[in-house]
Coordinates of C-alpha atoms and ligand atoms in Angstrom, one line a residue:
X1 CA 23.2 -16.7 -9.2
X2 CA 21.7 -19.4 -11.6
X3 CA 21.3 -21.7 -8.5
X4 CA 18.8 -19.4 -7.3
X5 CA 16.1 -21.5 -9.2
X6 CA 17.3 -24.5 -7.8
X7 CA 17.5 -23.4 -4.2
X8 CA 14.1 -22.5 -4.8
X9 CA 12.7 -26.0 -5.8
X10 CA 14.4 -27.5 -3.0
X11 CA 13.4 -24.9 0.3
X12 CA 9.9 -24.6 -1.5
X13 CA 7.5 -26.3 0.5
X14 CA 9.9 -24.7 3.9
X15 CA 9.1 -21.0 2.2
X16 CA 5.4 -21.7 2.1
X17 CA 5.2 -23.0 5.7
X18 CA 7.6 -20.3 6.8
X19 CA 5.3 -17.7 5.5
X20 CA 1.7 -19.6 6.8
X21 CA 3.0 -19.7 10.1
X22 CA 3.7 -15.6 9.6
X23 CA 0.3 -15.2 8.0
X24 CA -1.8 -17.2 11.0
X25 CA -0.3 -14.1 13.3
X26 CA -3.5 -11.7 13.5
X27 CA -1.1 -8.9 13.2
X28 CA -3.7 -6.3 13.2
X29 CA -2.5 -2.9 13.9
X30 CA -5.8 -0.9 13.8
X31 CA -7.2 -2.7 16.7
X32 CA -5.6 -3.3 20.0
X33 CA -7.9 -6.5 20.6
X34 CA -4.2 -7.8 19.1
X35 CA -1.6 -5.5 20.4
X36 CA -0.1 -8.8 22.1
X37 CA -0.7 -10.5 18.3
X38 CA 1.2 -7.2 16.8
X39 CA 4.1 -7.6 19.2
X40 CA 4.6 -11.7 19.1
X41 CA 4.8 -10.9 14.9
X42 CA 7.4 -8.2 15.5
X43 CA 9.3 -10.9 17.1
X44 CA 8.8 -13.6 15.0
X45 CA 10.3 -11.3 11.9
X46 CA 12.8 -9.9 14.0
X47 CA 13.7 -14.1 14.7
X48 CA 13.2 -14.6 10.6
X49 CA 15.8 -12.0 9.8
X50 CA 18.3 -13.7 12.2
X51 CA 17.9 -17.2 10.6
X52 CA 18.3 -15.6 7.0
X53 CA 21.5 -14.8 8.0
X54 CA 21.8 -10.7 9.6
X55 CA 24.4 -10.1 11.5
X56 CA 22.6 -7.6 13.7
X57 CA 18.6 -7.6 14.4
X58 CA 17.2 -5.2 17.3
X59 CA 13.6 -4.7 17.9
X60 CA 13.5 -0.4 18.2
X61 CA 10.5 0.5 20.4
X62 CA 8.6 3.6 19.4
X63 CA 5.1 4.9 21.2
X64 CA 3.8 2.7 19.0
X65 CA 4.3 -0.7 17.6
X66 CA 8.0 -1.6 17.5
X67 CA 10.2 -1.1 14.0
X68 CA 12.3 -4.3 13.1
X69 CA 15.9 -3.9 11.7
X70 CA 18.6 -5.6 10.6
X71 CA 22.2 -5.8 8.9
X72 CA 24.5 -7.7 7.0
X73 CA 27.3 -5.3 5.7
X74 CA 29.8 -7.2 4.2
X75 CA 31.8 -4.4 2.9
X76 CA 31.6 -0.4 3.9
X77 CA 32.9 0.3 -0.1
X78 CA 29.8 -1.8 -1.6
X79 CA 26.3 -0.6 -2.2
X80 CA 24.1 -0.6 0.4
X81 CA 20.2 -1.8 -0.5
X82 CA 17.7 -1.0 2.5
X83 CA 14.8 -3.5 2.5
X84 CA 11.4 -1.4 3.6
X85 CA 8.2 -3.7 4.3
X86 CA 5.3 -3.6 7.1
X87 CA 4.6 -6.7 9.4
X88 CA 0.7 -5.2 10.7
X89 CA -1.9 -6.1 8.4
X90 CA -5.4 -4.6 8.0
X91 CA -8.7 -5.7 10.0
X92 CA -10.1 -8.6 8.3
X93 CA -13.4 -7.3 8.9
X94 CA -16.3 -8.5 7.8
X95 CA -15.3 -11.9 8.5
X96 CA -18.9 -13.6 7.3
X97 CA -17.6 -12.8 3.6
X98 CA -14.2 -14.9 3.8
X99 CA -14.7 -18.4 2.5
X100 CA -12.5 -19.5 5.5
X101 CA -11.1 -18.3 8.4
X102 CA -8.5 -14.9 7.7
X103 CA -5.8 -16.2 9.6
X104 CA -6.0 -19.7 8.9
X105 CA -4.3 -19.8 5.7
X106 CA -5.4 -22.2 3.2
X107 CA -3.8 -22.8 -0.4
X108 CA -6.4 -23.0 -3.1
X109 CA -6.7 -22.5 -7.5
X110 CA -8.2 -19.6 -9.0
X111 CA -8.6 -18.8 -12.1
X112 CA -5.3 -16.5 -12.1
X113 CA -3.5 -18.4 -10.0
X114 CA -3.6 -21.5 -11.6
X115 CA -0.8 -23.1 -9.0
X116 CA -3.0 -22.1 -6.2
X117 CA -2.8 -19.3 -4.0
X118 CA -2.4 -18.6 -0.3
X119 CA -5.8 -17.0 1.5
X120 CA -5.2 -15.3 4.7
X121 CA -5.0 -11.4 5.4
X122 CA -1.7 -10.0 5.0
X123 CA -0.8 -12.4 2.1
X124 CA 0.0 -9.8 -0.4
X125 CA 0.1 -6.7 1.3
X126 CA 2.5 -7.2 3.1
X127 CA 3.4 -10.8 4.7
X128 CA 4.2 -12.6 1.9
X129 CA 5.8 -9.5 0.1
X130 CA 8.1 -9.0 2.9
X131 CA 8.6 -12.6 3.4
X132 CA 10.0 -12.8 -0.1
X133 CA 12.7 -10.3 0.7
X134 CA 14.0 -12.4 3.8
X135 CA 14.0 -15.7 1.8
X136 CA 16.4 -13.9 -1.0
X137 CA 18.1 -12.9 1.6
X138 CA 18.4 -16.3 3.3
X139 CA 19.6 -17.9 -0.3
X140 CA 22.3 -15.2 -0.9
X141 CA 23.7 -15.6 2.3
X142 CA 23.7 -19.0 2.5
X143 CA 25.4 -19.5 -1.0
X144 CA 27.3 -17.3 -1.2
X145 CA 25.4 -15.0 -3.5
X146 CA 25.2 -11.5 -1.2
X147 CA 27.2 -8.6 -3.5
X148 CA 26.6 -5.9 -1.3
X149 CA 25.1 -4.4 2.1
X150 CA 21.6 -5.0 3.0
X151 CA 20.0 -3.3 5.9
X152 CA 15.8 -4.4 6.8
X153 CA 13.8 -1.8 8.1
X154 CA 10.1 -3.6 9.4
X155 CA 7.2 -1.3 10.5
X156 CA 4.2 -2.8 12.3
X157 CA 2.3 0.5 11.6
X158 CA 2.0 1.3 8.2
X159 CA -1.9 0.1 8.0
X160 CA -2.2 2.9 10.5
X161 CA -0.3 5.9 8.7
X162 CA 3.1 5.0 9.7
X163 CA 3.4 7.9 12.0
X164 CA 6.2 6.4 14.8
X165 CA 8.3 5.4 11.4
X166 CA 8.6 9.1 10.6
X167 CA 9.9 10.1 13.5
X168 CA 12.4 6.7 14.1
X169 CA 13.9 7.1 10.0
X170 CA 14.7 11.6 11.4
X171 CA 16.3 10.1 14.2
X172 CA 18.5 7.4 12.4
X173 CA 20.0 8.7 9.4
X174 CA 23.3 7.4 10.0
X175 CA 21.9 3.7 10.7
X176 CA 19.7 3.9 7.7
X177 CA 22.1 5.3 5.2
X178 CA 21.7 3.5 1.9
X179 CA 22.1 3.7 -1.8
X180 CA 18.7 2.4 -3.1
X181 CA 15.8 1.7 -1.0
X182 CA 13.5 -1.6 -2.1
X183 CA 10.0 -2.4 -1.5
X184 CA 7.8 -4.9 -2.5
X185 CA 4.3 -3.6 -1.7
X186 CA 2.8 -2.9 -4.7
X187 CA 1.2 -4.9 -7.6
X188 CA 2.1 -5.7 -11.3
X189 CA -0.2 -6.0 -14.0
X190 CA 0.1 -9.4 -14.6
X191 CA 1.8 -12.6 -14.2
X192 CA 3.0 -12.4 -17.8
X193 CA 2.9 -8.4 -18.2
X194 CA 5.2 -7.9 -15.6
X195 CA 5.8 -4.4 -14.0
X196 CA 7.6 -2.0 -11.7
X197 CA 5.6 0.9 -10.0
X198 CA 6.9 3.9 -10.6
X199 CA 4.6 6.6 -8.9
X200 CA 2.1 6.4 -5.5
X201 CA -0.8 8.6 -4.9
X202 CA -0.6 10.9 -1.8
X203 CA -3.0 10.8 0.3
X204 CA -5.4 13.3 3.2
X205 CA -7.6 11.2 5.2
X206 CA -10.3 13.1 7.4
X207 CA -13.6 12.7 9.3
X208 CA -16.3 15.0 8.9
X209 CA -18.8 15.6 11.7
X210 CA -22.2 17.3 11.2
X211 CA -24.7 17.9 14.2
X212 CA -28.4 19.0 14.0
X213 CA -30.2 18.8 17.4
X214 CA -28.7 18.4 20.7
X215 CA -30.9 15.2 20.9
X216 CA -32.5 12.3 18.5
X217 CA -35.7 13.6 17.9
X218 CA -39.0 12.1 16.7
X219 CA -39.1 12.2 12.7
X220 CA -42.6 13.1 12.8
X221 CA -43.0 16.0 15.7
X222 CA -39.8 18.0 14.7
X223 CA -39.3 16.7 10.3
X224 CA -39.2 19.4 8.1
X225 CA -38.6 22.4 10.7
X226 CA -35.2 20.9 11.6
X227 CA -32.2 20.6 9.2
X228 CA -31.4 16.5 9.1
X229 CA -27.9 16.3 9.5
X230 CA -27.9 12.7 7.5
X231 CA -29.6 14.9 4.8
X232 CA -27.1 17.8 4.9
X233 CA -24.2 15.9 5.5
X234 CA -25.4 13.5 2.1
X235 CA -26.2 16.4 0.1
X236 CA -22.3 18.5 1.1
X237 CA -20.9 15.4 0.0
X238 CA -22.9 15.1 -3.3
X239 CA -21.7 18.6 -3.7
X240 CA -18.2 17.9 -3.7
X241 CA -18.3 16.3 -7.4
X242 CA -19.7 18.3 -10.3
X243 CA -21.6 16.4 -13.5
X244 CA -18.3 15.8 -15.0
X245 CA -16.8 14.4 -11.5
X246 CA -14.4 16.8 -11.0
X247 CA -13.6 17.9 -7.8
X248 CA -15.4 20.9 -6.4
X249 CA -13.2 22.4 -3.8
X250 CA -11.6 25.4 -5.2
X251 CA -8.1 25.2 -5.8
X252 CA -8.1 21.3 -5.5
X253 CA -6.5 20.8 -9.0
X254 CA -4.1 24.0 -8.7
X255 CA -0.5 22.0 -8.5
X256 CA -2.0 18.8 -10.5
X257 CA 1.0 18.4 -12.3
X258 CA -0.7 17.8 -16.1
X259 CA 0.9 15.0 -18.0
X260 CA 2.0 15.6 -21.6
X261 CA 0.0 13.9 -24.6
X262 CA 3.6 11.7 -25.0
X263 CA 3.0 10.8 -21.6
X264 CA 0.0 10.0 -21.4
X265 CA -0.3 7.8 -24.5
X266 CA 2.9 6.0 -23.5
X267 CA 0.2 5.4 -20.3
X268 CA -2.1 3.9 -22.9
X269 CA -0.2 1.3 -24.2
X270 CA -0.2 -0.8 -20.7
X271 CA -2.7 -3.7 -21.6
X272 CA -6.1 -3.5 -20.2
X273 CA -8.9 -4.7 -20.8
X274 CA -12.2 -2.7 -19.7
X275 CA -14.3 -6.0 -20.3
X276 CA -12.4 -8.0 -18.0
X277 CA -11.9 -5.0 -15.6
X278 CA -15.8 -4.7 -15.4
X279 CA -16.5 -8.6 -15.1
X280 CA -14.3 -8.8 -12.3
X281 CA -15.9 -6.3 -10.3
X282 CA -19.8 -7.0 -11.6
X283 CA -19.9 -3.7 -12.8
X284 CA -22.0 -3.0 -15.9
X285 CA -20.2 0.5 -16.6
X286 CA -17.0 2.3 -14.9
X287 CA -17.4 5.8 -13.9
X288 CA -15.2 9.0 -13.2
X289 CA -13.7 12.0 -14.1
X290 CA -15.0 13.0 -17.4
X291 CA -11.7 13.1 -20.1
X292 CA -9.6 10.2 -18.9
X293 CA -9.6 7.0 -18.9
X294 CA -9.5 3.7 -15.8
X295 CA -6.3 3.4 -16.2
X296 CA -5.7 7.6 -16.0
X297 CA -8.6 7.9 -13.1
X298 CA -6.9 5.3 -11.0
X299 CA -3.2 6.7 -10.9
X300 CA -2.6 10.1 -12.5
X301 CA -5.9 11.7 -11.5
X302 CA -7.0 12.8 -7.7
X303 CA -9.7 11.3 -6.2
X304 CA -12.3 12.5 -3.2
X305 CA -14.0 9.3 -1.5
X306 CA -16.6 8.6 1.1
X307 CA -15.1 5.5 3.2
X308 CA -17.4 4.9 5.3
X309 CA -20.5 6.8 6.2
X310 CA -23.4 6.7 9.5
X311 CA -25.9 7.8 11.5
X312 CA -29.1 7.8 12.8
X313 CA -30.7 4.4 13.5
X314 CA -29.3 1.2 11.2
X315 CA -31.0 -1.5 13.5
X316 CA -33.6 -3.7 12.3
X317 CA -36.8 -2.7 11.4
X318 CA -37.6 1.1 11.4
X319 CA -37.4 3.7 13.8
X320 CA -38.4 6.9 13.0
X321 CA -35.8 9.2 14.2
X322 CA -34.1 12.6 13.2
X323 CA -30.3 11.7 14.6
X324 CA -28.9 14.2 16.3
X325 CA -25.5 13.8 14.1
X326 CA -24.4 12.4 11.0
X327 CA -20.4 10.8 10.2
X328 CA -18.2 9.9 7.3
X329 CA -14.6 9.4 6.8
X330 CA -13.5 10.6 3.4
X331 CA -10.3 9.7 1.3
X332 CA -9.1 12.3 -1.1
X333 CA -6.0 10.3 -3.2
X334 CA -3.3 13.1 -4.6
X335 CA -0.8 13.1 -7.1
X336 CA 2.7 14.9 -7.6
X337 CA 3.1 18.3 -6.4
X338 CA -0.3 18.3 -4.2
X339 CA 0.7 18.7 -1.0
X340 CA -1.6 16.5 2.0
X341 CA -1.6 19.3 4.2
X342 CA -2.3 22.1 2.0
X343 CA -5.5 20.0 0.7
X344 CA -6.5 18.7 3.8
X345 CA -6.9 22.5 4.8
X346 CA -8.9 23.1 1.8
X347 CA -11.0 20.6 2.5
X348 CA -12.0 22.1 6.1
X349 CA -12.2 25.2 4.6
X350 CA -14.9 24.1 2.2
X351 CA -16.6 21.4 4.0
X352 CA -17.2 24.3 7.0
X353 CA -18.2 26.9 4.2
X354 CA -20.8 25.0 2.5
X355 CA -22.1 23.8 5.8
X356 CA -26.1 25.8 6.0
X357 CA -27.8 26.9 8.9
X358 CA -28.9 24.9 11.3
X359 CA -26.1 22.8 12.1
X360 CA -22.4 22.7 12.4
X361 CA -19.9 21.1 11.1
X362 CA -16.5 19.6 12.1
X363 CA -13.7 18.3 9.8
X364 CA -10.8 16.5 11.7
X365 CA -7.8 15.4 9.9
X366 CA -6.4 12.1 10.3
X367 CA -3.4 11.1 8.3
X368 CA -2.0 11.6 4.8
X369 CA 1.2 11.6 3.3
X370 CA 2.4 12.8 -0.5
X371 CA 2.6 10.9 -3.6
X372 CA 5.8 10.1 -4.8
X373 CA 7.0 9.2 -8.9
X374 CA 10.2 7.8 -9.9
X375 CA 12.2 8.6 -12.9
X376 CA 12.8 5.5 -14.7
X377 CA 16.8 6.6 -16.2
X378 CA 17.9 5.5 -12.2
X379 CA 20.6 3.0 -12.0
X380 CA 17.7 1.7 -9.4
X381 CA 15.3 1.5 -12.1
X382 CA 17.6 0.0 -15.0
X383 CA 18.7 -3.0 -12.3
X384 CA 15.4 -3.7 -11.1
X385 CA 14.4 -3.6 -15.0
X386 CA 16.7 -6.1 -16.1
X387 CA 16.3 -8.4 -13.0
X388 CA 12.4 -8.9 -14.1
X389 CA 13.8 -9.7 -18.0
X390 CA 16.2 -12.3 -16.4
X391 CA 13.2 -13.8 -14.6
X392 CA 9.7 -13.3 -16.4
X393 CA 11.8 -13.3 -19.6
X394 CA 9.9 -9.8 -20.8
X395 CA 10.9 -6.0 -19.9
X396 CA 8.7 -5.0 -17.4
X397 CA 6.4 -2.2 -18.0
X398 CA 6.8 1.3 -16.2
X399 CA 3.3 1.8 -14.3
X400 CA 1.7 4.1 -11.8
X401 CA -0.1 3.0 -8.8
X402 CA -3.3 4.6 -7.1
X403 CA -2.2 2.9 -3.8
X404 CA -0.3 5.1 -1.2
X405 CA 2.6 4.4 0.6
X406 CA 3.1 8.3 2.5
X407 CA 6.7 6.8 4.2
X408 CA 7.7 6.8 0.6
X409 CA 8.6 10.4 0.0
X410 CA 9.8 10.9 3.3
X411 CA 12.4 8.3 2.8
X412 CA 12.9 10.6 -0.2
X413 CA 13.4 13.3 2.0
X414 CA 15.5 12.5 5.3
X415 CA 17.7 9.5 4.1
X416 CA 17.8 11.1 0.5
X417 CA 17.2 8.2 -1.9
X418 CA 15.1 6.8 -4.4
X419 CA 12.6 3.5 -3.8
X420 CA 12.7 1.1 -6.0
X421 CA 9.0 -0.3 -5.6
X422 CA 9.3 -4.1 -6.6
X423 CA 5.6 -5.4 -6.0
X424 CA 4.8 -8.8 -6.9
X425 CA 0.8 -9.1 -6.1
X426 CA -1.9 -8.5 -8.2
X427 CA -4.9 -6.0 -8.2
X428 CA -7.3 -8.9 -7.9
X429 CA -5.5 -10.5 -5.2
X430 CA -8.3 -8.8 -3.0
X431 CA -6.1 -6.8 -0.5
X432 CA -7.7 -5.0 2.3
X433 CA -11.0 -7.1 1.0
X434 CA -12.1 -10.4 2.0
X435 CA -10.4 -13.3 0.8
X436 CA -7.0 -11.7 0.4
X437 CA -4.4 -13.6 -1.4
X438 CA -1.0 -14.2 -2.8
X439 CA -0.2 -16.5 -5.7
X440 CA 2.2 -19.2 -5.1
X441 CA 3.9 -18.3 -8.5
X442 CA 4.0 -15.1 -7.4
X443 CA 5.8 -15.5 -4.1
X444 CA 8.6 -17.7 -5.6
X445 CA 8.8 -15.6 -8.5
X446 CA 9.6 -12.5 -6.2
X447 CA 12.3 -14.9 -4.1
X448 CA 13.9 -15.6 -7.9
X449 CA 14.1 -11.8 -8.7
X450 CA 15.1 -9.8 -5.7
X451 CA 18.7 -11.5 -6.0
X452 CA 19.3 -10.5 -9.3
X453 CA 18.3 -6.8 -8.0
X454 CA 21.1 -7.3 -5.4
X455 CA 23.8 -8.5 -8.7
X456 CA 22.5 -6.1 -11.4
X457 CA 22.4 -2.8 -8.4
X458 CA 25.9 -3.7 -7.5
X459 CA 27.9 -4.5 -10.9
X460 CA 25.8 -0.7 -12.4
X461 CA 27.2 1.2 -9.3
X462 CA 30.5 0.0 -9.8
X463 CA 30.7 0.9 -12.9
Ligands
BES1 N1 0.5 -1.8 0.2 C1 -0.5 -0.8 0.3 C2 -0.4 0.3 -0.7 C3 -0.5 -0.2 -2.2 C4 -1.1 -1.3 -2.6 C5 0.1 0.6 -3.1 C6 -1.1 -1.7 -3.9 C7 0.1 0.3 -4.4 C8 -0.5 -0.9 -4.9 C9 -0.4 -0.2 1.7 O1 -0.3 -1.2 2.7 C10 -1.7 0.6 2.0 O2 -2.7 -0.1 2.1 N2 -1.6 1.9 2.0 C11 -2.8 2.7 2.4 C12 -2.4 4.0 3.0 C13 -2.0 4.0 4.4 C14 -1.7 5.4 4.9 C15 -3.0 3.4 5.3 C16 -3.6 2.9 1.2 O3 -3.2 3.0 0.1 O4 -4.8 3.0 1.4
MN2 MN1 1.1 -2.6 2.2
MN3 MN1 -2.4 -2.0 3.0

């Protein structure tokens, strides 16, 4: 296994031209401007997974975009790791605020990746990520290094709420059957505090309609006898936070599962640095829930966000107009033991009751999925823990995300094992933003340790 550093410095400049000719694919599941883009990726992954050495690829069709797998089983009595990863990538919208072109991938310095990183969408979350797990793949086949099954499981969809993937992983048990399931789409805290996730945030995603009027009116001949529905839609969504920022939708909090003092100053001892944290973001002060901290806001605590809000006239210059309706899309993030549904219903229930006269009110759910945490006394956990000490040389930390990955719990679920969540990226590597990227360090550093994942798994299970 030592040669794995070796094998590295030789295929390196192959891995990164491998993985730039993925990332110039605008894989780009939300719009179908690139079905033809989504499908040409799923076949160019299907074509990587076949050069890194699996015995069997297929391409599975599903109403949706297709699901990528493939096997190597060496040996029915070994352990069997199943690789999860997504090939779609989010809109790279808006475009005028990437310093060059999303899917023409460019290596260039930043201050955190001092040996340059690679710009394009899809770099971190999840190209590169993925990538890494086909090019440890490649080295332990081709020396000689593979110590147990490995099945890849690719979803095109997951930017888009997985929702063919649910239905594919019920119908293929058998197929999918593994002992540990692996993922690297998450972050870590830092190149040199390195860390495994070890809890996801659920998530309920809706859209909220409010109409007024059956028709645009003039601001001036009907304002002030007519309810706005920009200005009751703005002021139900200011009234879903109190002055602490708490959450005002009754029974919201009932099943937040409360973590112990123990806990939570275990939490507290991840390094952070609120300086930094605000410097990064040009932020002069963080804000939230009153009683916990960034750290405790952004993983352990649930969240209600506008994503998007509009309405009325947003042209140039003014137009004096009461709109006949008013949008927004709203994220509310969960933790353990909420359920997605069961809060998505609260939400309707709420949003509809607060609604005054005068207008009505809609609330249409879109996706969601529940959290998912991860003891850390797994044989899963233990292997993936000692293959970061092998590599970074430090034990990695145990931390919770406030990302979501809903397929997570339902893997839980139907094929009945745990996910180890391996992610290699960094918060600031800008994903789903502008300027997305992946550190070069990073990418190689996640082709050295998956290997060692594969060796430490194996030798713990056959114990
Ligand atoms: N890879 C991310 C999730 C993630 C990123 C988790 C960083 C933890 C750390 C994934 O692709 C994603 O974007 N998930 C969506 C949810 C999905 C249903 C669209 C999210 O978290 O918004
Ligand atoms: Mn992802
Ligand atoms: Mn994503």
């Amino acid at each position: 296994m030592d040669s794995i550093k070796n094998y590295i410095s030789e295929h390196k400049d192959r891995f990164l031209n491998e993985l730039i000719d993925l990332l110039k694919m605008p894989s780009v599941s939300a719009d179908t401007a690139y079905s033809q883009d989504v499908i040409e990726t799923a076949n160019a992954v299907k074509e990587a997974l076949e050069k890194a050495g699996c015995d069997i690829t297929e391409i599975c069709e599903t109403d949706g975009y297709p699901i990528i797998y493939g096997e190597k089983i060496i040996n029915e009595k070994l352990p069997t790791v199943l690789v999860y990863g997504h090939y779609d990538v989010q809109p790279a919208d808006p475009i005028n605020l990437w310093a060059s072109p999303p899917f023409e991938p460019v290596i260039k310095k930043t201050e955190l990746h001092p040996e340059g990183a690679i710009f394009a969408r899809g770099a971190c979350d999840d190209k590169g990520q993925m990538y890494m797990h086909v090019k440890a793949l490649e080295y332990m086949v081709k020396t000689d290094n593979l110590p147990c099954n490995v099945k890849f499981m690719i979803e095109g969809e997951e930017e888009v709420g997985s929702n063919n993937l649910g239905i594919f992983v019920a119908n293929n048990k058998e197929k999918l059957a593994n002992d540990i399931i692996l993922i690297s789409d998450t972050g870590m805290i830092a190149n040199d505090v390195p860390s495994i996730t070890t809890g996801l945030r659920g998530l309920s995603y809706v859209e909220v309609e409010v109409t007024g009027p059956n028709r645009d009116l003039h601001s001036g001949l009907y304002g002030g006898a007519v309810a706005n529905p920009i200005n009751v839609l703005t002021k139900m969504i200011a009234s879903l936070h109190d002055e602490n920022n708490h959450i005002t939708i009754p029974g919201f909090y009932d099943k937040v599962e409360e973590l112990s003092t123990e806990e939570r100053d275990e939490m507290g001892k991840a390094p952070f640095n609120l300086e930094n944290y605000q410097k990064a973001l040009d932020i002069d002060a963080v804000y939230g829930e009153e009683g916990y901290t960034t750290n405790e806001r952004n993983s352990i605590r649930p969240t209600l966000d506008v994503n998007g809000i509009w309405g009325g006239y947003t042209g140039e210059g003014a137009k004096t107009v009461i709109a006949s309706k008013a949008y927004a899309k709203i994220s509310m993030r969960l933790v353990p033991n909420q359920d997605w549904q069961e809060i998505t219903d609260l939400f309707k229930t709420h949003f509809e009751s607060i609604a005054p006269k005068g207008v009505t009110v809609e609330v249409k759910p879109h996706h969601g999925g529940q959290g998912y945490v991860t003891p850390i006394n797994t044989l899963g956990y233990q292997a993936a823990s000692k293959a970061y000490e092998t590599t970074f040389g430090k034990k990695p930390i145990p931390q919770r995300s406030g990302g979501s990955i809903p397929i997570v719990s339902l893997f839980e679920k139907e094929l009945n094992s745990k996910t180890i969540l391996m992610g290699f990226g960094l918060d600031s590597d800008a994903i789903h933003s502008p300027n997305e990227h992946f550190g070069v360090w990073n990418y190689l550093k996640g082709i050295e340790t998956i290997p060692y994942f594969y060796k430490y798994f194996t030798e713990m299970t056959n114990k």
